């Protein structure tokens, strides 16, 4: 967070995955206090904006200069601004370029985290993504599209770790995704695709690396979906028989001796 003597403050707020009840308490309080809200209209649930007595801008039709222009004018008027992004702001939110512009203008800001759709998806499955002796690593990534991905981060390379993968922004290229993943994972590796996690329209499709592409096509899923990959996904359908040491009766620590 960059601080200066500006009376107003700009907040980049994670709106959560879709369910309006999953925004944080702090995020909700800021929305109620804001004089200006700029939200990602193509992704943020409009229910979050109901009843707000504020100026609301939909960033779906705005470019970076226009967004920063709205913020700059609001700051000059001494108004509190909320820039509302879907999910959590820490990945695939495009806040970096906005923050850099604010820094150039000497405008103070704060980032308020939100619940990622990746976490909402795991909750929908009723499981954790890290299972003892199965997977202790979760990788958040995406397939290369219009935004390039560093060569060392290609799916074919990440697949060799056989960790739990959560793949964003890639379901429209599901055939390419599975082809690259099969360079490292066994073909029968479980895959789950979750469309619009936590929304009323949520849809869950289960398969393996060899079957998921066809199942996704049958379900008509083309965007706003996450792809989960890895053996740990079996935990939502069957007992894994793997227990952590944390609650074992013989495990001692400072709170249990």
Short mmCIF file of C-alpha atoms in Angstrom, two decimals:
data_model
loop_
_atom_site.label_atom_id
_atom_site.label_comp_id
_atom_site.label_asym_id
_atom_site.label_seq_id
_atom_site.Cartn_x
_atom_site.Cartn_y
_atom_site.Cartn_z
CA UNK A 1 0.00 0.00 0.00
CA UNK A 2 1.25 3.45 -0.89
CA UNK A 3 0.40 6.25 1.53
CA UNK A 4 0.46 10.01 1.20
CA UNK A 5 -1.47 12.95 2.54
CA UNK A 6 -4.53 12.61 0.27
CA UNK A 7 -7.77 12.92 2.23
CA UNK A 8 -9.52 10.37 0.05
CA UNK A 9 -8.58 6.76 -0.38
CA UNK A 10 -8.87 4.29 -3.24
CA UNK A 11 -9.63 0.68 -2.36
CA UNK A 12 -9.13 -2.29 -4.66
CA UNK A 13 -11.65 -4.76 -3.25
CA UNK A 14 -12.09 -8.44 -4.02
CA UNK A 15 -15.82 -8.99 -4.57
CA UNK A 16 -15.68 -12.73 -4.00
CA UNK A 17 -16.58 -15.51 -6.46
CA UNK A 18 -20.22 -14.63 -7.12
CA UNK A 19 -22.37 -15.36 -4.09
CA UNK A 20 -22.91 -11.84 -2.66
CA UNK A 21 -22.64 -13.21 0.87
CA UNK A 22 -19.03 -14.20 0.23
CA UNK A 23 -17.65 -10.65 0.06
CA UNK A 24 -15.61 -9.85 3.18
CA UNK A 25 -17.07 -7.74 5.97
CA UNK A 26 -14.47 -5.05 5.26
CA UNK A 27 -15.27 -5.08 1.57
CA UNK A 28 -18.98 -4.69 2.24
CA UNK A 29 -18.39 -1.80 4.65
CA UNK A 30 -16.27 0.00 2.07
CA UNK A 31 -18.96 -0.42 -0.58
CA UNK A 32 -21.47 1.21 1.73
CA UNK A 33 -19.13 4.12 2.44
CA UNK A 34 -17.95 4.65 -1.14
CA UNK A 35 -18.96 7.67 -3.18
CA UNK A 36 -17.70 6.07 -6.39
CA UNK A 37 -17.68 2.37 -7.32
CA UNK A 38 -16.03 1.00 -10.45
CA UNK A 39 -16.88 -2.67 -10.91
CA UNK A 40 -16.13 -5.41 -13.41
CA UNK A 41 -19.65 -5.71 -14.79
CA UNK A 42 -19.00 -8.83 -16.82
CA UNK A 43 -18.00 -10.82 -13.73
CA UNK A 44 -19.12 -9.17 -10.47
CA UNK A 45 -22.57 -10.07 -9.16
CA UNK A 46 -24.75 -6.94 -9.51
CA UNK A 47 -26.53 -7.92 -6.29
CA UNK A 48 -23.55 -6.44 -4.44
CA UNK A 49 -24.49 -3.00 -5.75
CA UNK A 50 -28.16 -3.02 -4.75
CA UNK A 51 -29.12 -0.17 -2.46
CA UNK A 52 -25.83 1.68 -2.83
CA UNK A 53 -26.18 5.46 -2.92
CA UNK A 54 -23.14 6.09 -5.02
CA UNK A 55 -21.92 6.74 -8.54
CA UNK A 56 -21.43 3.37 -10.24
CA UNK A 57 -19.28 2.72 -13.30
CA UNK A 58 -19.11 -0.56 -15.23
CA UNK A 59 -15.49 -1.11 -16.28
CA UNK A 60 -16.45 -3.72 -18.89
CA UNK A 61 -16.74 -0.97 -21.51
CA UNK A 62 -13.88 1.20 -20.17
CA UNK A 63 -10.17 1.24 -20.98
CA UNK A 64 -7.37 1.90 -18.49
CA UNK A 65 -7.22 5.64 -19.17
CA UNK A 66 -10.96 5.98 -18.58
CA UNK A 67 -10.84 4.01 -15.33
CA UNK A 68 -7.93 6.04 -13.98
CA UNK A 69 -9.65 9.23 -15.11
CA UNK A 70 -12.74 8.44 -13.03
CA UNK A 71 -10.57 7.66 -10.00
CA UNK A 72 -8.52 10.83 -10.42
CA UNK A 73 -11.61 13.05 -10.59
CA UNK A 74 -13.13 11.37 -7.53
CA UNK A 75 -9.94 11.83 -5.54
CA UNK A 76 -9.89 15.53 -6.44
CA UNK A 77 -13.41 15.79 -5.02
CA UNK A 78 -12.25 14.09 -1.82
CA UNK A 79 -14.39 11.01 -2.40
CA UNK A 80 -13.79 7.42 -1.33
CA UNK A 81 -13.43 5.11 -4.34
CA UNK A 82 -13.94 1.34 -4.48
CA UNK A 83 -12.52 -0.49 -7.48
CA UNK A 84 -14.43 -3.77 -7.26
CA UNK A 85 -12.82 -6.81 -8.86
CA UNK A 86 -14.17 -10.34 -9.08
CA UNK A 87 -12.82 -13.01 -6.72
CA UNK A 88 -9.56 -12.05 -5.07
CA UNK A 89 -7.30 -9.29 -6.33
CA UNK A 90 -4.03 -11.20 -6.03
CA UNK A 91 -4.12 -12.98 -9.39
CA UNK A 92 -5.58 -12.31 -12.85
CA UNK A 93 -7.20 -9.08 -11.64
CA UNK A 94 -5.15 -6.57 -13.69
CA UNK A 95 -4.78 -4.27 -10.69
CA UNK A 96 -1.03 -3.85 -11.27
CA UNK A 97 -1.35 -1.41 -14.17
CA UNK A 98 -4.02 0.55 -12.31
CA UNK A 99 -1.86 0.79 -9.20
CA UNK A 100 1.13 1.95 -11.22
CA UNK A 101 -0.95 4.77 -12.69
CA UNK A 102 -2.11 5.80 -9.21
CA UNK A 103 1.46 5.78 -7.96
CA UNK A 104 2.47 8.08 -10.80
CA UNK A 105 -0.33 10.45 -9.77
CA UNK A 106 0.55 10.25 -6.07
CA UNK A 107 -2.83 8.77 -5.18
CA UNK A 108 -3.00 6.55 -2.11
CA UNK A 109 -4.64 3.13 -2.26
CA UNK A 110 -5.24 -0.06 -0.33
CA UNK A 111 -5.88 -3.62 -1.47
CA UNK A 112 -8.63 -5.58 0.29
CA UNK A 113 -8.55 -9.33 -0.42
CA UNK A 114 -11.56 -11.39 -1.42
CA UNK A 115 -12.59 -15.04 -1.70
CA UNK A 116 -11.22 -16.49 -4.93
CA UNK A 117 -13.41 -18.57 -7.21
CA UNK A 118 -10.71 -21.24 -6.87
CA UNK A 119 -11.56 -21.54 -3.19
CA UNK A 120 -15.30 -21.39 -3.80
CA UNK A 121 -14.91 -24.26 -6.24
CA UNK A 122 -13.10 -26.40 -3.68
CA UNK A 123 -15.86 -25.60 -1.19
CA UNK A 124 -18.47 -26.67 -3.75
CA UNK A 125 -16.66 -30.00 -3.99
CA UNK A 126 -16.65 -30.24 -0.20
CA UNK A 127 -12.95 -30.94 0.07
CA UNK A 128 -9.48 -29.54 0.57
CA UNK A 129 -6.99 -29.49 -2.28
CA UNK A 130 -4.02 -30.73 -0.24
CA UNK A 131 -4.15 -34.34 0.92
CA UNK A 132 -1.31 -35.88 2.98
CA UNK A 133 0.95 -38.10 0.85
CA UNK A 134 -1.12 -37.29 -2.26
CA UNK A 135 -0.51 -33.59 -2.90
CA UNK A 136 0.84 -30.83 -0.70
CA UNK A 137 1.15 -28.30 -3.51
CA UNK A 138 -1.52 -26.30 -5.33
CA UNK A 139 -0.59 -24.42 -8.51
CA UNK A 140 -2.78 -21.62 -9.88
CA UNK A 141 -2.11 -21.07 -13.56
CA UNK A 142 -3.62 -20.51 -17.01
CA UNK A 143 -3.08 -21.60 -20.59
CA UNK A 144 -1.47 -19.09 -22.89
CA UNK A 145 -3.97 -17.07 -24.88
CA UNK A 146 -3.76 -13.41 -25.82
CA UNK A 147 -1.73 -12.95 -22.64
CA UNK A 148 1.62 -14.76 -23.03
CA UNK A 149 2.84 -17.26 -20.44
CA UNK A 150 6.58 -17.66 -19.70
CA UNK A 151 7.95 -20.79 -21.39
CA UNK A 152 9.03 -22.35 -18.07
CA UNK A 153 5.42 -22.04 -16.83
CA UNK A 154 3.75 -23.94 -19.68
CA UNK A 155 1.23 -26.57 -18.61
CA UNK A 156 3.33 -29.39 -20.01
CA UNK A 157 6.13 -28.45 -17.61
CA UNK A 158 3.90 -27.88 -14.59
CA UNK A 159 2.21 -31.23 -15.19
CA UNK A 160 5.45 -33.03 -14.42
CA UNK A 161 5.04 -32.07 -10.75
CA UNK A 162 1.68 -33.91 -10.62
CA UNK A 163 0.55 -31.40 -7.99
CA UNK A 164 -3.03 -30.16 -7.71
CA UNK A 165 -3.63 -27.66 -10.52
CA UNK A 166 -6.29 -24.97 -10.69
CA UNK A 167 -6.43 -23.54 -14.20
CA UNK A 168 -8.08 -20.20 -14.88
CA UNK A 169 -9.25 -18.59 -18.12
CA UNK A 170 -8.68 -21.70 -20.23
CA UNK A 171 -11.84 -23.79 -20.46
CA UNK A 172 -12.48 -22.56 -24.01
CA UNK A 173 -9.23 -24.31 -24.98
CA UNK A 174 -9.91 -27.52 -23.05
CA UNK A 175 -8.55 -29.82 -25.76
CA UNK A 176 -5.21 -28.03 -25.75
CA UNK A 177 -5.19 -28.01 -21.95
CA UNK A 178 -5.62 -31.78 -21.69
CA UNK A 179 -3.08 -32.46 -24.44
CA UNK A 180 -0.41 -30.51 -22.57
CA UNK A 181 -1.31 -31.99 -19.19
CA UNK A 182 -0.99 -35.56 -20.49
CA UNK A 183 2.70 -34.88 -21.01
CA UNK A 184 3.09 -35.14 -17.23
CA UNK A 185 -0.05 -36.62 -15.67
CA UNK A 186 -1.43 -40.14 -16.23
CA UNK A 187 -4.34 -40.16 -18.67
CA UNK A 188 -6.76 -41.31 -15.95
CA UNK A 189 -5.97 -38.32 -13.70
CA UNK A 190 -9.19 -36.84 -12.25
CA UNK A 191 -10.35 -33.51 -13.68
CA UNK A 192 -13.21 -31.34 -12.44
CA UNK A 193 -14.55 -28.31 -14.30
CA UNK A 194 -16.66 -25.86 -12.30
CA UNK A 195 -18.59 -23.16 -14.09
CA UNK A 196 -19.63 -20.03 -12.13
CA UNK A 197 -18.58 -21.35 -8.71
CA UNK A 198 -20.96 -20.21 -5.92
CA UNK A 199 -23.49 -18.67 -8.36
CA UNK A 200 -27.03 -20.12 -8.62
CA UNK A 201 -26.04 -21.29 -12.13
CA UNK A 202 -23.04 -23.24 -10.81
CA UNK A 203 -22.31 -26.36 -12.84
CA UNK A 204 -19.84 -29.15 -11.95
CA UNK A 205 -18.51 -31.63 -14.51
CA UNK A 206 -16.26 -34.55 -13.53
CA UNK A 207 -14.04 -36.66 -15.73
CA UNK A 208 -10.45 -37.58 -16.48
CA UNK A 209 -7.86 -36.10 -18.79
CA UNK A 210 -9.13 -38.32 -21.59
CA UNK A 211 -12.86 -37.65 -21.11
CA UNK A 212 -13.24 -34.12 -19.74
CA UNK A 213 -13.07 -32.26 -23.06
CA UNK A 214 -16.08 -34.12 -24.43
CA UNK A 215 -18.01 -33.73 -21.19
CA UNK A 216 -17.35 -29.99 -21.10
CA UNK A 217 -18.58 -29.66 -24.68
CA UNK A 218 -21.73 -31.64 -23.86
CA UNK A 219 -22.38 -29.38 -20.87
CA UNK A 220 -22.04 -26.27 -23.03
CA UNK A 221 -19.34 -24.75 -20.82
CA UNK A 222 -17.26 -22.21 -22.72
CA UNK A 223 -16.15 -19.56 -20.20
CA UNK A 224 -16.21 -18.44 -16.53
CA UNK A 225 -15.10 -21.90 -15.46
CA UNK A 226 -12.15 -23.33 -13.56
CA UNK A 227 -10.32 -26.56 -14.35
CA UNK A 228 -9.12 -28.61 -11.35
CA UNK A 229 -6.60 -31.38 -12.00
CA UNK A 230 -4.96 -33.95 -9.76
CA UNK A 231 -5.37 -37.11 -7.72
CA UNK A 232 -6.43 -35.08 -4.67
CA UNK A 233 -9.80 -34.50 -6.37
CA UNK A 234 -10.75 -38.08 -5.57
CA UNK A 235 -11.28 -36.95 -1.96
CA UNK A 236 -14.73 -35.54 -2.72
CA UNK A 237 -15.95 -38.93 -3.97
CA UNK A 238 -14.11 -41.51 -1.88
CA UNK A 239 -12.14 -41.91 1.33
CA UNK A 240 -8.43 -41.39 0.74
CA UNK A 241 -7.28 -43.02 3.98
CA UNK A 242 -4.67 -40.31 4.49
CA UNK A 243 -4.66 -38.42 7.78
CA UNK A 244 -2.56 -35.42 8.71
CA UNK A 245 -0.37 -35.53 11.81
CA UNK A 246 -2.08 -32.45 13.24
CA UNK A 247 -4.84 -34.25 15.15
CA UNK A 248 -3.12 -37.59 15.73
CA UNK A 249 -3.30 -38.53 19.41
CA UNK A 250 0.49 -38.95 19.60
CA UNK A 251 1.29 -35.61 17.90
CA UNK A 252 2.44 -33.07 20.49
CA UNK A 253 2.82 -29.31 20.13
CA UNK A 254 2.71 -26.21 22.33
CA UNK A 255 -1.09 -26.28 22.63
CA UNK A 256 -1.43 -30.03 23.16
CA UNK A 257 1.13 -31.75 25.34
#
